[in-house]
Structure formats: C-alpha cells, structure tokens
PDB file of C-alpha atoms in Angstrom:
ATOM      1  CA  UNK A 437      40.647 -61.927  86.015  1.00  0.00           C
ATOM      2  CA  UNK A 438      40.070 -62.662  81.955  1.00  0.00           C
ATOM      3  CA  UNK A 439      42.856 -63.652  80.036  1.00  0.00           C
ATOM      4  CA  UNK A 440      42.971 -64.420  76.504  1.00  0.00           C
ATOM      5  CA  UNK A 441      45.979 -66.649  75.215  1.00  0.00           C
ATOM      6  CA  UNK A 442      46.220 -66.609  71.577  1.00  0.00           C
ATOM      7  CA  UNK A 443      48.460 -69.298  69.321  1.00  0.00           C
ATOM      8  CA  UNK A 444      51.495 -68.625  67.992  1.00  0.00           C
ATOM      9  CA  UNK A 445      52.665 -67.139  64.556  1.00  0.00           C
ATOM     10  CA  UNK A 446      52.211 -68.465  61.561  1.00  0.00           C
ATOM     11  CA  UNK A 447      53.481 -68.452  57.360  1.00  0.00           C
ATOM     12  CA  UNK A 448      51.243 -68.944  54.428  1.00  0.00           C
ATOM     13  CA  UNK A 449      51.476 -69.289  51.277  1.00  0.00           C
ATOM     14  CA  UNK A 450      49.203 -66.970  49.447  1.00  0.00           C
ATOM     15  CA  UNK A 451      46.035 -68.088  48.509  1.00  0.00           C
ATOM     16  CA  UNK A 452      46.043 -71.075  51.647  1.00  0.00           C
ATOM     17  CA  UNK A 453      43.911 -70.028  55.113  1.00  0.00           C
ATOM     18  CA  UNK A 454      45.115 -69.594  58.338  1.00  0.00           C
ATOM     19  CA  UNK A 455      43.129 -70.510  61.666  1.00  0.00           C
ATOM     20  CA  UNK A 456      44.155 -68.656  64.955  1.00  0.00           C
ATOM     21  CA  UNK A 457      43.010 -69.521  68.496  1.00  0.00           C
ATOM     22  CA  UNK A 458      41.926 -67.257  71.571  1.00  0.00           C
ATOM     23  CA  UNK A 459      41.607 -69.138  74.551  1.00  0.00           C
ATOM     24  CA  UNK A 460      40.587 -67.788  77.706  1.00  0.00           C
ATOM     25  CA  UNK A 461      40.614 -68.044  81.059  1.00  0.00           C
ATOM     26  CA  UNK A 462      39.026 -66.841  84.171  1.00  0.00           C
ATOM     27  CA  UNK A 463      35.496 -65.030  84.321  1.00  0.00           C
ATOM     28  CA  UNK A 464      31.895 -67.330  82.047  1.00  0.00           C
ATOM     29  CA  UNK A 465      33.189 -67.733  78.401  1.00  0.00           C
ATOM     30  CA  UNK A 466      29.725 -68.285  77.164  1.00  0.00           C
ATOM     31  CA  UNK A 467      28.865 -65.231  78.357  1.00  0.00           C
ATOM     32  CA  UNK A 468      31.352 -62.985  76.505  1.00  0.00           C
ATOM     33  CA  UNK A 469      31.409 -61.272  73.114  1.00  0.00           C
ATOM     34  CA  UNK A 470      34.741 -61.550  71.251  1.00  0.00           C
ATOM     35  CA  UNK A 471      35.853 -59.720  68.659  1.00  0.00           C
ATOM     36  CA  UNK A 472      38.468 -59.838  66.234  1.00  0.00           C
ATOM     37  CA  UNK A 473      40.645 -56.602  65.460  1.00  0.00           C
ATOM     38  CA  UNK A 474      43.814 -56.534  63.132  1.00  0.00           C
ATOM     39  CA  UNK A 475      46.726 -54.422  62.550  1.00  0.00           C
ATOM     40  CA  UNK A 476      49.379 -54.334  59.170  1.00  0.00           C
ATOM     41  CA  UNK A 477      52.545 -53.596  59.673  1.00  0.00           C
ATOM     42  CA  UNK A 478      52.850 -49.824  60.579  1.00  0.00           C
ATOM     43  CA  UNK A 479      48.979 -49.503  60.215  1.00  0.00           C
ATOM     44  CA  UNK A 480      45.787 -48.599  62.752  1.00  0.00           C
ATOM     45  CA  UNK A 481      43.537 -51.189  63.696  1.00  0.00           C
ATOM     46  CA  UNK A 482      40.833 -53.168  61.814  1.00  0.00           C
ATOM     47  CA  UNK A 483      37.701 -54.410  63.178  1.00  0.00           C
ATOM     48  CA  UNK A 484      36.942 -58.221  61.337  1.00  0.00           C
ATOM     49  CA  UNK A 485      34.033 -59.997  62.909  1.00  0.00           C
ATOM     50  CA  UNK A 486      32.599 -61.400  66.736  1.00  0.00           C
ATOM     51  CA  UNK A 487      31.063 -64.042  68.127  1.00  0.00           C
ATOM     52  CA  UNK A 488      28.528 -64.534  70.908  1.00  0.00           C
ATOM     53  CA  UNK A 489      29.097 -67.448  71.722  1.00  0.00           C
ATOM     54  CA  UNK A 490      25.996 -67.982  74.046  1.00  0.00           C
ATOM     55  CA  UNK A 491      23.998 -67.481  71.206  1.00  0.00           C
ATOM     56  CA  UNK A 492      26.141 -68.202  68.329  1.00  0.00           C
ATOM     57  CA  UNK A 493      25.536 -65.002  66.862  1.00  0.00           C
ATOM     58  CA  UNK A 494      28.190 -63.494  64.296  1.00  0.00           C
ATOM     59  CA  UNK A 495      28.800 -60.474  62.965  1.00  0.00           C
ATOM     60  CA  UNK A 496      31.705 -59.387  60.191  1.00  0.00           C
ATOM     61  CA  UNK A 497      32.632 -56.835  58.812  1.00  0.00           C
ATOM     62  CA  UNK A 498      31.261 -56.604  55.022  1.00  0.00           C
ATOM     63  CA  UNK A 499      34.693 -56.170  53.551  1.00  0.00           C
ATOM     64  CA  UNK A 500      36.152 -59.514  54.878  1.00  0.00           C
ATOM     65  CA  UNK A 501      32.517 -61.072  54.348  1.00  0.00           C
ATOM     66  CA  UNK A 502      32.782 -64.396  53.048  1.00  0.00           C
ATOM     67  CA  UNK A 503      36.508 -64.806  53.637  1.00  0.00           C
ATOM     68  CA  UNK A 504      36.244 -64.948  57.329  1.00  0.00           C
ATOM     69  CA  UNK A 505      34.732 -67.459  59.956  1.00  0.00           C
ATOM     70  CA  UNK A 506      34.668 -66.623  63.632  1.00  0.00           C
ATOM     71  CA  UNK A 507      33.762 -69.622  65.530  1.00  0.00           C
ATOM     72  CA  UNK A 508      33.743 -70.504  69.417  1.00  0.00           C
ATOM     73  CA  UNK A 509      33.781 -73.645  71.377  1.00  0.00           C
ATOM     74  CA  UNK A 510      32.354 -73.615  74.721  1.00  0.00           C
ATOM     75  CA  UNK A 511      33.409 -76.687  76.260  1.00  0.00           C
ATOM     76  CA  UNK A 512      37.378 -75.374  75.742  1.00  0.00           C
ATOM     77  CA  UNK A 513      36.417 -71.301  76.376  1.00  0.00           C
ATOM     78  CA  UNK A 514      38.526 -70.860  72.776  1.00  0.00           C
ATOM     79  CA  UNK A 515      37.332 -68.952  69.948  1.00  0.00           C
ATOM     80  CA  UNK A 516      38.590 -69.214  66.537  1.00  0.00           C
ATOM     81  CA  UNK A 517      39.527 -66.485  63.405  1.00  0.00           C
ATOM     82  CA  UNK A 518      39.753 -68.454  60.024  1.00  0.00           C
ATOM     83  CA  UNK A 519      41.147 -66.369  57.056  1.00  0.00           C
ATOM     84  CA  UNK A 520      40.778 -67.387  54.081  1.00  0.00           C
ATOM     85  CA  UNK A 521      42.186 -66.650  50.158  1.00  0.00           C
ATOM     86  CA  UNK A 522      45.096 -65.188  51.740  1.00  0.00           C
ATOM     87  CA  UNK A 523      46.929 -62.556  50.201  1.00  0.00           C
ATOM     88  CA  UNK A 524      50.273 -60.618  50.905  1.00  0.00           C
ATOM     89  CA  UNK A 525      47.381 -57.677  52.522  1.00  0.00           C
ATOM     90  CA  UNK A 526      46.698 -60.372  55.292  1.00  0.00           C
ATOM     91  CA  UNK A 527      50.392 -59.994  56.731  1.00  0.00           C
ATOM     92  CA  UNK A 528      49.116 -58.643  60.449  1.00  0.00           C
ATOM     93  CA  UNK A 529      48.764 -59.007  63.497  1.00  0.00           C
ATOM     94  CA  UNK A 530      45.364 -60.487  64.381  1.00  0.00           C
ATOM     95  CA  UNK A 531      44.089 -59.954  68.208  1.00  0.00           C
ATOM     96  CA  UNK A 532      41.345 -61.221  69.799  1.00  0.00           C
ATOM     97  CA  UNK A 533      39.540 -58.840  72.287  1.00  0.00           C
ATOM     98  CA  UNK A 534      36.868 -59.215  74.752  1.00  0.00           C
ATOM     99  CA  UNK A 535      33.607 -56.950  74.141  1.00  0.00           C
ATOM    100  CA  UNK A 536      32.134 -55.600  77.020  1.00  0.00           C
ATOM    101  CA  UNK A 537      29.059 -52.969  76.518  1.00  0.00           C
ATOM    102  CA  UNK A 538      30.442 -52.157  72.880  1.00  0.00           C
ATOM    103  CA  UNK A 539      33.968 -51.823  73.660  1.00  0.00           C
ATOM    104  CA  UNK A 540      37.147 -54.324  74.305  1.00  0.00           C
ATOM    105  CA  UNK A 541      38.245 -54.230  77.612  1.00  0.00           C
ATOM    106  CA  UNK A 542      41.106 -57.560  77.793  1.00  0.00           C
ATOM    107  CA  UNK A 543      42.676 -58.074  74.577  1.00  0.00           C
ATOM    108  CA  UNK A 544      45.023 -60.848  74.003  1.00  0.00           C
ATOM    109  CA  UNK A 545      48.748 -60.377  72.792  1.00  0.00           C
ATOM    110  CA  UNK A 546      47.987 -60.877  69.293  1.00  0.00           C
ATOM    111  CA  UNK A 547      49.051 -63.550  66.496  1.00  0.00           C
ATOM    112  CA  UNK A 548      51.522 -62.929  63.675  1.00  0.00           C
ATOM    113  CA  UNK A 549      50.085 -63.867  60.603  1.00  0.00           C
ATOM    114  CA  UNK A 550      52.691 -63.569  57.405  1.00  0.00           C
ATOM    115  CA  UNK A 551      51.313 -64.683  54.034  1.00  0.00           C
ATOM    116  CA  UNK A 552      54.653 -64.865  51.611  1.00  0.00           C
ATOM    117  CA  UNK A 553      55.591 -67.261  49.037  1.00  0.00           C
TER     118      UNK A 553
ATOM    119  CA  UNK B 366      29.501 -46.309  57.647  1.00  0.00           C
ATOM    120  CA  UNK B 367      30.603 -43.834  60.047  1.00  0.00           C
ATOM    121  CA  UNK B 368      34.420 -42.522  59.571  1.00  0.00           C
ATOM    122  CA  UNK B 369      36.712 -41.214  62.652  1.00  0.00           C
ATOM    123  CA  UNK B 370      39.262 -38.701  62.016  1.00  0.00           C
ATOM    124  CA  UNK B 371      42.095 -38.548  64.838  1.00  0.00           C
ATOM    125  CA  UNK B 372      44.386 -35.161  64.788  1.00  0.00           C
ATOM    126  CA  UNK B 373      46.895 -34.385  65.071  1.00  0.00           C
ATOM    127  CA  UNK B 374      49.213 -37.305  63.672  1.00  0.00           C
ATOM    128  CA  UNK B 375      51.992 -36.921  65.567  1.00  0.00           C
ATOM    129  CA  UNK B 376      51.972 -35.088  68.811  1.00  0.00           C
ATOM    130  CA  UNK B 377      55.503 -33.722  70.025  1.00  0.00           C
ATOM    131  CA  UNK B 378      55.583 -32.741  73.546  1.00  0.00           C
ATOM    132  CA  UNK B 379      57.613 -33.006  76.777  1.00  0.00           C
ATOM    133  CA  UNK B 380      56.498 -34.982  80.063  1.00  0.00           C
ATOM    134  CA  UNK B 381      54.648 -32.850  82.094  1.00  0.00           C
ATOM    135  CA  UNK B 382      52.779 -31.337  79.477  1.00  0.00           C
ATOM    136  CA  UNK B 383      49.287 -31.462  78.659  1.00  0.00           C
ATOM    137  CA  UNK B 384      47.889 -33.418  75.636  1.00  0.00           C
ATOM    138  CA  UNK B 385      45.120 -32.675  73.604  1.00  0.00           C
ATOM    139  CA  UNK B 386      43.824 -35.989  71.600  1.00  0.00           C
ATOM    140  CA  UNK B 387      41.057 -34.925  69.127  1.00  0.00           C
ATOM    141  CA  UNK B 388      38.377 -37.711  67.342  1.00  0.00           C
ATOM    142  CA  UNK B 389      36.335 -36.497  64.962  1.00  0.00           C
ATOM    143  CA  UNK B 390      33.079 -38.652  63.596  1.00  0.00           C
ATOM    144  CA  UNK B 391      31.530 -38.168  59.818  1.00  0.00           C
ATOM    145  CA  UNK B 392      28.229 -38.461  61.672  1.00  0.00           C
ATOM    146  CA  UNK B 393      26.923 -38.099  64.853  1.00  0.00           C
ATOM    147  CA  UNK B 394      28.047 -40.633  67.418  1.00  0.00           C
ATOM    148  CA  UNK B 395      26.463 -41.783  70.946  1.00  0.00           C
ATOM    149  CA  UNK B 396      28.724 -40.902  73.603  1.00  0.00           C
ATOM    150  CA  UNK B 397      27.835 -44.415  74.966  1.00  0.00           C
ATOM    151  CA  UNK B 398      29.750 -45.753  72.045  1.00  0.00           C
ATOM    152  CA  UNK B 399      33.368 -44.062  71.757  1.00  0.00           C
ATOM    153  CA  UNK B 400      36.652 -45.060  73.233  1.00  0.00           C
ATOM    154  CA  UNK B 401      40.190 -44.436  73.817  1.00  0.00           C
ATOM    155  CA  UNK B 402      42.846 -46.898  73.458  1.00  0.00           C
ATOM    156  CA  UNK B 403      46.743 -46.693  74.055  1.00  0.00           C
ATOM    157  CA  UNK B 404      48.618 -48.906  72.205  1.00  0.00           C
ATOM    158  CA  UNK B 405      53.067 -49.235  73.098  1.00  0.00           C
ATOM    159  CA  UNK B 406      55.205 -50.940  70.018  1.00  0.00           C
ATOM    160  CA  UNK B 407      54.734 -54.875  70.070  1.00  0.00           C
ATOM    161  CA  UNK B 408      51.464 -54.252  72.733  1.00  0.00           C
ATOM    162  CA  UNK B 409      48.129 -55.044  72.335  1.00  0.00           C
ATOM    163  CA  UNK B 410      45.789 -52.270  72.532  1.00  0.00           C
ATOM    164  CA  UNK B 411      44.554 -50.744  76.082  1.00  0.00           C
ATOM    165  CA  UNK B 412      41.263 -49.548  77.107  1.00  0.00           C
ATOM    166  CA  UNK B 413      41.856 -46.204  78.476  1.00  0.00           C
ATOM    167  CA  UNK B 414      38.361 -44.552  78.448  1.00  0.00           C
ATOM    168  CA  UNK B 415      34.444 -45.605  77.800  1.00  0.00           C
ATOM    169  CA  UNK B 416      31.085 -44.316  77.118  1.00  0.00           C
ATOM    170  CA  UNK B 417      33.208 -41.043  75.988  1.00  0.00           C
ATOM    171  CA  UNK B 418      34.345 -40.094  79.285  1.00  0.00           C
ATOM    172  CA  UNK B 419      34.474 -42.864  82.237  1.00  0.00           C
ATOM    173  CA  UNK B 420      37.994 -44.433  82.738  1.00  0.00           C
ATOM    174  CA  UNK B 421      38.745 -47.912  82.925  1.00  0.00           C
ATOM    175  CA  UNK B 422      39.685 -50.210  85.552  1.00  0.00           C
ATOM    176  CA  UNK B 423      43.605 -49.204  87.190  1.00  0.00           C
ATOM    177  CA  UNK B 424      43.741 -45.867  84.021  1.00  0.00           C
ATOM    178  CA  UNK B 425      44.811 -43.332  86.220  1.00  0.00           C
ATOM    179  CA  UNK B 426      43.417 -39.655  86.664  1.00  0.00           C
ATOM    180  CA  UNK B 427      45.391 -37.606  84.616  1.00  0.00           C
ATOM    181  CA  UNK B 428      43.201 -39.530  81.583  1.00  0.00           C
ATOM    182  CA  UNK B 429      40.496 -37.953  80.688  1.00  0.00           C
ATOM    183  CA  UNK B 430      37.989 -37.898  77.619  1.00  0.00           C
ATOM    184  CA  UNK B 431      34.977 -35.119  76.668  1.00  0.00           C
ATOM    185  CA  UNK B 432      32.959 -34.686  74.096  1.00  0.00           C
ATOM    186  CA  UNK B 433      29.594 -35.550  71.972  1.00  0.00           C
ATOM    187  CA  UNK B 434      28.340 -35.695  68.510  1.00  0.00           C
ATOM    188  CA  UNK B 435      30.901 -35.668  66.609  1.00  0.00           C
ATOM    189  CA  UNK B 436      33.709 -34.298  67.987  1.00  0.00           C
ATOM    190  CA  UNK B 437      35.543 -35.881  70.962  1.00  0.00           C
ATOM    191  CA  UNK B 438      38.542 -35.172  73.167  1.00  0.00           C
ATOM    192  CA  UNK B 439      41.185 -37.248  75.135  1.00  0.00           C
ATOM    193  CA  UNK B 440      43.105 -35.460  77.581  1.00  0.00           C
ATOM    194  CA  UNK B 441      45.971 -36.139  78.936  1.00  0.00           C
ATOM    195  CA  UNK B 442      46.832 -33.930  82.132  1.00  0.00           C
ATOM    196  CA  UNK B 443      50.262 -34.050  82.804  1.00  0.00           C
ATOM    197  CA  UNK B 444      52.712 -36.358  80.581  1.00  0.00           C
ATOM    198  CA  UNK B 445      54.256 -38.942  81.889  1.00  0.00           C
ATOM    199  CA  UNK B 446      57.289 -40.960  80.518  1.00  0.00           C
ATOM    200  CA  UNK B 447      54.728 -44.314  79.825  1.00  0.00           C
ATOM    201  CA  UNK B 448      52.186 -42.109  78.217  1.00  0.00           C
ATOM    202  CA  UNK B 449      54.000 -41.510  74.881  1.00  0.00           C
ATOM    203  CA  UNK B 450      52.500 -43.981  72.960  1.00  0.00           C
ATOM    204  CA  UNK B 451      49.906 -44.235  70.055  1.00  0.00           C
ATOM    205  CA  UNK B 452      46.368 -43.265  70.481  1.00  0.00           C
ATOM    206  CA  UNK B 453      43.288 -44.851  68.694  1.00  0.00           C
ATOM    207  CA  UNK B 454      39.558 -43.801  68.820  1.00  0.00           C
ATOM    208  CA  UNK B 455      37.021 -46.279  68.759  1.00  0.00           C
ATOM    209  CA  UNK B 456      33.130 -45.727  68.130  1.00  0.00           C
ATOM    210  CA  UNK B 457      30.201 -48.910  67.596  1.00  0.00           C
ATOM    211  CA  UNK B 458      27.959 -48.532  65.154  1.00  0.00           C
ATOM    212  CA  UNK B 459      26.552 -49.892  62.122  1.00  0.00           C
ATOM    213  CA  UNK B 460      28.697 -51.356  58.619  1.00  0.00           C
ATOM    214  CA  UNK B 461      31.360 -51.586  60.175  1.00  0.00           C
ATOM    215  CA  UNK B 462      30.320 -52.332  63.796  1.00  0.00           C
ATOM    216  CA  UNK B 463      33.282 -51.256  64.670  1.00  0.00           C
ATOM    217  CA  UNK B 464      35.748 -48.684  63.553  1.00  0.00           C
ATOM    218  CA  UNK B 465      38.656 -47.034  64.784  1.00  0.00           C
ATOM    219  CA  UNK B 466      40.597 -43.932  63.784  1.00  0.00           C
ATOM    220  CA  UNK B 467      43.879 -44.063  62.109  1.00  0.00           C
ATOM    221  CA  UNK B 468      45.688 -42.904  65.623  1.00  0.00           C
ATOM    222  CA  UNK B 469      47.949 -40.060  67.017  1.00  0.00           C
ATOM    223  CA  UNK B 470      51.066 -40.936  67.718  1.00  0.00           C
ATOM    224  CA  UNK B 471      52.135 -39.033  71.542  1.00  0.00           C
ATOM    225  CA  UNK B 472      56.048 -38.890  71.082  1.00  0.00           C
ATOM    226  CA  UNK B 473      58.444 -37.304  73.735  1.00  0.00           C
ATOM    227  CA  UNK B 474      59.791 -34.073  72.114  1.00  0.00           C
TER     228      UNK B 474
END
C-alpha cells in the first residue's frame, strides 16, 4: 500500500526557508496528486499547494502565493514543500497527503517546522 | 472562497453515545467534494468519509456522514473509546482549493 515518509524536523531562523521531503512508496508516483496541508500549534488544518507530478501542474493557495514551491521528482517518487520568508506564523506541522478524487486518503506523519531566533 | 463552519466545538459525551458532527458551507457545496477526517494528538489526519457519505477503506460502520448543499452531518453511532478525537470537514473547491473547518473536538465526558 502508499506510504509517504516525510524528513525530519527542522529550526529556522526567521526570514531563512525551509525545504521538506515526502517520499513515497508503493502504488505509480507519477500518477498521484499531492498536496500539502499544515497545522500551528493548537490550530485546524491549512491547505498550501499540490503537485501533479505527471503533468507538473501546481496549484497554491493565493495566501502563501509566491512564498511557496511544491516540486516533485519522479525518478526518487519524493515531492518537495519549500517555504520561504519564514516567520514565527510558519511554526507547524507541515504534512504531505495523497489526493485521490479531491480528497487525501494516505497522509504522511508530518514535519516539525519551528522558525525562532 | 467558500467557508466551513464545524459545531459544536467541543462535544462532551460518554462511549456508547451517539454523536452528531455538523459542517456547515457559506455556499453551496457538491456532495462529491466534502469529507470527514479524524485527527488523535501527535497523528496525522484520517480519512473517515468521501463524496459526503461513502466510508473509507477499514472506517468502520458506526461512521456515517449525510447531507447536501450546505449543511452536512457526521455521525457517529455508538462511541467508542478510540473515537474521541478531533473532527475536521473538508470540501474542494475554488480559492482555496481546499479548505477545512476549524474542527470539533469529540471528548469523553
């Protein structure tokens, strides 16, 4: 079955950028959509962006338009989230989630992201 | 952009109990395009429900979800002691793509 296997936590410095992996296993990468949802501390979730990566298609969300990169190699089934202009408001949890017919079905186990000086 | 409203915030009730999950949308909303998540402290999110209503792979019966239009329901038949959890909505649409509601939070009472 799908798995996605994010990389580990990270600390930035505001204002620096942060780059977080999803790479998965079993099932046709190229043939997924995935999507990038995060959650503050003690917050709801937060839709940022996808891929398609057998298209190279993206999509963000407007309010982290032009911050945010979502990119995908095939040849290693990983995807990539890259943050940007980070401030103390990017402290999270950043998941990676599989899209299947508009919803997520096999979500990985999320990356801590702390931004503090 | 289309805003979901999740009530109650907090939910207080004892296992065996029925649950009552309500989403509300700030416009209309194609069934084919709302979900139900559970999510437990330090978990990711889990699918629970599709399309509105069909369950997803290993959810078991006592999940259900109704509704259309704006206003949809997650039902939850008879509590058990892994249900109490948080609950998020989910719909697809258009700026955002995606949104979810701000959850309910199912706690034992």
């Amino acid at each position: 079955q799908v798995q996605l296997v994010q990389s580990g936590a990270e600390v930035k410095k505001p204002g620096s950028s942060v780059k977080v992996s999803c790479k998965a296993s079993g099932g046709i990468f190229s043939s997924y959509t995935i999507s990038w949802v995060r959650q503050a501390p003690g917050q709801g979730l937060e839709w940022m962006g996808r891929i398609i990566p057998i298209v190279g298609i993206e999509n963000y969300a407007q309010k982290f338009q032009g911050r945010v990169t979502i990119t995908a190699d095939k040849s290693t089934s990983t995807a990539y989230m890259e943050l940007s202009s980070l401030g103390s408001e990017d402290t999270a949890v950043y998941y990676c989630a599989r899209e299947i017919s508009h919803y997520m079905d096999v979500w990985g186990k999320g990356t801590t992201v702390i931004v503090s000086s | 952009e289309i805003v979901l409203t999740q009530s109650p915030g907090t939910l207080s009730l004892s296992p065996g109990e029925r649950a009552t999950l309500s989403c509300r949308a700030s416009q209309s909303v194609s069934s084919t395009y709302l979900a139900w998540y559970q999510q437990k402290p330090g978990q990711a999110p889990r699918l629970l429900i599709y399309a509105a209503s069909s369950r997803a792979t290993g959810i078991p019966d006592r999940f259900s979800g109704s509704g259309s239009g704006t206003d949809f329901t997650l039902t939850i038949s008879r509590l058990e002691p892994e249900d109490f959890a948080v609950y998020y909505c989910q719909q697809y649409g258009s700026s955002p793509m995606y949104s979810f509601g701000q959850g309910t939070k199912l706690e034992i009472k």
